Amino acid sequence: DTGTDTKDEL
Amino acid sequence: MNIFRLTGDLAHLIAIIILLHKIWKSRSCAGISGKSQVLFALVYTTRYLDLVTSYVSIYNTFMKFVFLATSYATIYLIYVKFKATYDHNHDTFRIEFLILPSLALALLINHYFNFLEVLWTFSIYLESVAILPQLFMVSKTGEAESITSHYLFALGSYRALYILNWIYRYATEGHYDLIAIVAGVVQTVLYCDFFYLYITKVLKGKKLQLPA
């Protein structure tokens, strides 16, 4: 899976 | 959230506080690359635009504000308040050679082609090389004050810890983000020779001397 939920990282 | 990411964020926060405190206390930004600080402010600004569109957690929002506020405060100290101590002659890295390729790459390689996503991707690529002007300046001056090397060690450790976080997240959640991982590995690799010098010299009380 890709980027979307990485945005929970700073 | 996991221990690797938490300690990574704390190392990042500590690095920023070390730098701000050093400049404020010594009332001087000698040996500090203002260009790297400009790049970091650009990284946080383009990455944290989602502050206005999405809410993740109070921790996430709080830290984003702290990184934004401290990065602009650092730039203010360097270019306004203590600009007489800014070392123009050694802070000469051409940052347009970092910004433009990062932007071009972000337009070519991204997860989704929309405004916020491309800017986030740009910030990820730019962050991986944002320390270069500072490392370049240290190599030009041939040395760094120990407090500056502590700053660099903490800053380099933050993304190294994030790599452990990505391994942990892949192992436990099956989640991974190749753009963040590849850029994070590049970013950490750039610190490697500094890490070596820091461990072998600074921790033994010697001054950090880089082969100029």
Tab-separated table of C-alpha atoms in Angstrom:
chain	number	residue	atom	x	y	z
A	1	ASP	CA	0.000	0.000	0.000
A	2	THR	CA	1.246	3.499	-0.560
A	3	GLY	CA	1.469	7.007	0.739
A	4	THR	CA	-1.854	8.008	2.253
A	5	ASP	CA	-1.415	6.683	5.782
A	6	THR	CA	2.289	7.589	5.847
A	7	LYS	CA	1.023	11.075	6.447
A	8	ASP	CA	0.564	10.122	10.081
A	9	GLU	CA	4.357	10.438	10.260
A	10	LEU	CA	6.133	13.752	10.771
B	1	MET	CA	3.199	5.116	16.885
B	2	ASN	CA	6.161	2.969	17.932
B	3	ILE	CA	9.251	3.422	20.048
B	4	PHE	CA	11.505	3.917	17.002
B	5	ARG	CA	9.394	6.744	15.600
B	6	LEU	CA	8.924	8.313	19.045
B	7	THR	CA	12.659	8.342	19.797
B	8	GLY	CA	13.246	9.524	16.222
B	9	ASP	CA	10.925	12.490	16.703
B	10	LEU	CA	12.538	13.247	20.059
B	11	ALA	CA	16.040	13.109	18.518
B	12	HIS	CA	14.770	15.489	15.840
B	13	LEU	CA	13.318	17.848	18.454
B	14	ILE	CA	16.512	17.680	20.528
B	15	ALA	CA	18.635	18.521	17.472
B	16	ILE	CA	16.534	21.594	16.718
B	17	ILE	CA	16.620	22.714	20.353
B	18	ILE	CA	20.415	22.186	20.587
B	19	LEU	CA	20.918	24.422	17.547
B	20	LEU	CA	18.486	27.134	18.626
B	21	HIS	CA	19.955	27.158	22.143
B	22	LYS	CA	23.543	27.325	20.846
B	23	ILE	CA	22.837	30.279	18.578
B	24	TRP	CA	20.786	32.059	21.234
B	25	LYS	CA	23.288	31.501	24.081
B	26	SER	CA	26.431	32.263	22.095
B	27	ARG	CA	24.607	35.045	20.216
B	28	SER	CA	26.403	33.773	17.163
B	29	CYS	CA	25.689	31.514	14.203
B	30	ALA	CA	29.327	30.963	13.290
B	31	GLY	CA	29.827	27.558	11.711
B	32	ILE	CA	26.092	27.160	11.046
B	33	SER	CA	24.825	26.900	7.492
B	34	GLY	CA	21.904	29.275	7.087
B	35	LYS	CA	21.209	27.604	3.748
B	36	SER	CA	20.507	24.244	5.363
B	37	GLN	CA	18.154	25.950	7.787
B	38	VAL	CA	16.330	27.597	4.884
B	39	LEU	CA	15.969	24.176	3.255
B	40	PHE	CA	14.599	22.679	6.475
B	41	ALA	CA	12.035	25.474	6.777
B	42	LEU	CA	11.041	24.782	3.156
B	43	VAL	CA	10.783	21.048	3.939
B	44	TYR	CA	8.473	21.601	6.924
B	45	THR	CA	6.386	24.234	5.130
B	46	THR	CA	5.727	22.041	2.091
B	47	ARG	CA	5.216	18.914	4.183
B	48	TYR	CA	2.944	20.334	6.867
B	49	LEU	CA	0.456	22.162	4.672
B	50	ASP	CA	-1.911	19.318	5.595
B	51	LEU	CA	-2.140	20.968	9.014
B	52	VAL	CA	-5.089	22.864	7.594
B	53	THR	CA	-6.729	19.901	5.868
B	54	SER	CA	-6.291	16.828	8.054
B	55	TYR	CA	-6.007	16.074	11.762
B	56	VAL	CA	-4.011	13.018	12.826
B	57	SER	CA	-3.439	13.513	16.564
B	58	ILE	CA	-2.672	16.247	19.059
B	59	TYR	CA	0.922	14.990	19.128
B	60	ASN	CA	1.192	15.205	15.328
B	61	THR	CA	-0.282	18.701	15.178
B	62	PHE	CA	1.786	19.923	18.113
B	63	MET	CA	5.086	18.623	16.697
B	64	LYS	CA	4.364	20.110	13.264
B	65	PHE	CA	3.852	23.541	14.815
B	66	VAL	CA	7.022	23.139	16.885
B	67	PHE	CA	9.130	22.186	13.838
B	68	LEU	CA	7.694	25.049	11.801
B	69	ALA	CA	8.109	27.635	14.568
B	70	THR	CA	11.649	26.586	15.536
B	71	SER	CA	12.888	26.393	11.935
B	72	TYR	CA	11.687	29.923	11.179
B	73	ALA	CA	13.020	31.153	14.511
B	74	THR	CA	16.429	29.703	13.638
B	75	ILE	CA	16.386	31.442	10.266
B	76	TYR	CA	15.424	34.713	11.963
B	77	LEU	CA	18.375	34.385	14.360
B	78	ILE	CA	20.807	33.609	11.553
B	79	TYR	CA	19.710	36.102	8.923
B	80	VAL	CA	18.331	38.915	11.070
B	81	LYS	CA	19.303	39.000	14.728
B	82	PHE	CA	22.848	37.651	14.537
B	83	LYS	CA	23.458	38.201	10.854
B	84	ALA	CA	26.769	39.920	11.654
B	85	THR	CA	28.087	36.525	12.759
B	86	TYR	CA	26.779	34.663	9.702
B	87	ASP	CA	29.674	33.115	7.805
B	88	HIS	CA	28.822	33.992	4.178
B	89	ASN	CA	32.217	32.916	2.898
B	90	HIS	CA	31.858	29.308	3.962
B	91	ASP	CA	28.110	28.869	3.465
B	92	THR	CA	28.299	28.766	-0.311
B	93	PHE	CA	26.479	25.590	-1.370
B	94	ARG	CA	24.209	26.260	-4.365
B	95	ILE	CA	20.866	25.182	-2.879
B	96	GLU	CA	19.058	25.669	-6.194
B	97	PHE	CA	20.892	22.500	-7.249
B	98	LEU	CA	19.028	20.727	-4.455
B	99	ILE	CA	15.634	22.401	-4.740
B	100	LEU	CA	15.072	22.146	-8.480
B	101	PRO	CA	15.995	18.444	-8.910
B	102	SER	CA	13.876	17.581	-5.845
B	103	LEU	CA	10.917	19.396	-7.392
B	104	ALA	CA	11.477	17.769	-10.793
B	105	LEU	CA	11.735	14.324	-9.206
B	106	ALA	CA	8.607	14.965	-7.119
B	107	LEU	CA	6.698	15.785	-10.289
B	108	LEU	CA	7.925	12.575	-11.920
B	109	ILE	CA	7.898	10.079	-9.057
B	110	ASN	CA	5.048	10.388	-6.576
B	111	HIS	CA	2.149	8.381	-5.190
B	112	TYR	CA	-0.579	10.679	-6.518
B	113	PHE	CA	-0.326	13.635	-8.848
B	114	ASN	CA	-2.108	16.266	-6.798
B	115	PHE	CA	-0.908	19.503	-5.224
B	116	LEU	CA	-0.468	18.379	-1.589
B	117	GLU	CA	0.958	14.975	-2.541
B	118	VAL	CA	3.556	16.436	-4.930
B	119	LEU	CA	4.576	19.005	-2.297
B	120	TRP	CA	4.831	16.267	0.336
B	121	THR	CA	6.992	14.214	-2.052
B	122	PHE	CA	9.124	17.296	-2.797
B	123	SER	CA	9.639	17.794	0.961
B	124	ILE	CA	10.702	14.162	1.361
B	125	TYR	CA	13.272	14.392	-1.446
B	126	LEU	CA	14.528	17.813	-0.303
B	127	GLU	CA	14.906	16.713	3.303
B	128	SER	CA	17.193	13.879	2.230
B	129	VAL	CA	19.752	16.401	0.905
B	130	ALA	CA	18.954	19.451	3.073
B	131	ILE	CA	21.945	18.844	5.367
B	132	LEU	CA	24.457	19.003	2.489
B	133	PRO	CA	25.142	22.752	2.789
B	134	GLN	CA	25.919	22.238	6.493
B	135	LEU	CA	28.186	19.237	5.887
B	136	PHE	CA	29.805	21.126	3.010
B	137	MET	CA	30.437	24.099	5.311
B	138	VAL	CA	31.957	21.882	8.000
B	139	SER	CA	34.252	20.307	5.384
B	140	LYS	CA	35.228	23.766	4.109
B	141	THR	CA	36.014	25.116	7.555
B	142	GLY	CA	37.643	21.760	8.265
B	143	GLU	CA	36.124	21.522	11.718
B	144	ALA	CA	32.933	21.900	13.752
B	145	GLU	CA	32.345	22.996	17.326
B	146	SER	CA	31.387	20.037	19.475
B	147	ILE	CA	27.887	21.461	20.031
B	148	THR	CA	27.380	21.599	16.258
B	149	SER	CA	28.478	17.979	15.970
B	150	HIS	CA	25.993	16.996	18.709
B	151	TYR	CA	23.325	18.790	16.664
B	152	LEU	CA	24.338	16.857	13.540
B	153	PHE	CA	24.458	13.557	15.422
B	154	ALA	CA	20.928	14.031	16.778
B	155	LEU	CA	19.639	15.184	13.402
B	156	GLY	CA	21.231	12.237	11.599
B	157	SER	CA	19.944	9.784	14.212
B	158	TYR	CA	16.344	10.927	13.767
B	159	ARG	CA	16.022	9.597	10.227
B	160	ALA	CA	18.086	6.490	11.060
B	161	LEU	CA	15.510	5.744	13.780
B	162	TYR	CA	12.748	6.363	11.247
B	163	ILE	CA	14.252	3.596	9.106
B	164	LEU	CA	13.846	1.238	12.070
B	165	ASN	CA	10.277	2.551	12.382
B	166	TRP	CA	9.595	1.687	8.721
B	167	ILE	CA	11.018	-1.808	9.189
B	168	TYR	CA	8.869	-2.237	12.296
B	169	ARG	CA	5.738	-0.942	10.520
B	170	TYR	CA	6.336	-3.240	7.566
B	171	ALA	CA	6.820	-6.230	9.897
B	172	THR	CA	3.808	-5.462	12.082
B	173	GLU	CA	1.327	-3.602	9.829
B	174	GLY	CA	2.525	-4.554	6.345
B	175	HIS	CA	2.667	-0.783	5.751
B	176	TYR	CA	5.523	0.782	3.792
B	177	ASP	CA	6.150	3.885	1.719
B	178	LEU	CA	9.007	3.416	-0.745
B	179	ILE	CA	9.426	7.142	-1.418
B	180	ALA	CA	9.932	7.916	2.260
B	181	ILE	CA	12.142	4.837	2.757
B	182	VAL	CA	14.488	5.420	-0.214
B	183	ALA	CA	14.870	9.114	0.619
B	184	GLY	CA	15.357	8.292	4.303
B	185	VAL	CA	18.127	5.817	3.482
B	186	VAL	CA	19.867	8.379	1.248
B	187	GLN	CA	19.545	10.979	4.011
B	188	THR	CA	21.035	8.667	6.623
B	189	VAL	CA	23.863	7.509	4.348
B	190	LEU	CA	24.909	11.144	3.882
B	191	TYR	CA	25.606	11.298	7.624
B	192	CYS	CA	27.656	8.093	7.714
B	193	ASP	CA	31.132	9.589	7.446
B	194	PHE	CA	30.088	12.213	9.968
B	195	PHE	CA	28.782	9.476	12.318
B	196	TYR	CA	32.149	7.722	12.010
B	197	LEU	CA	34.059	10.903	12.882
B	198	TYR	CA	31.615	11.713	15.685
B	199	ILE	CA	31.952	8.281	17.325
B	200	THR	CA	35.715	8.032	16.895
B	201	LYS	CA	36.587	11.650	17.746
B	202	VAL	CA	33.964	13.805	19.378
B	203	LEU	CA	32.943	11.137	21.898
B	204	LYS	CA	36.621	10.931	22.872
B	205	GLY	CA	36.641	14.631	23.630
B	206	LYS	CA	38.520	15.549	20.476
B	207	LYS	CA	37.420	18.325	18.151
B	208	LEU	CA	35.626	17.231	14.977
B	209	GLN	CA	38.230	17.714	12.238
B	210	LEU	CA	37.028	16.856	8.760
B	211	PRO	CA	39.589	16.238	6.021
B	212	ALA	CA	39.087	19.548	4.190
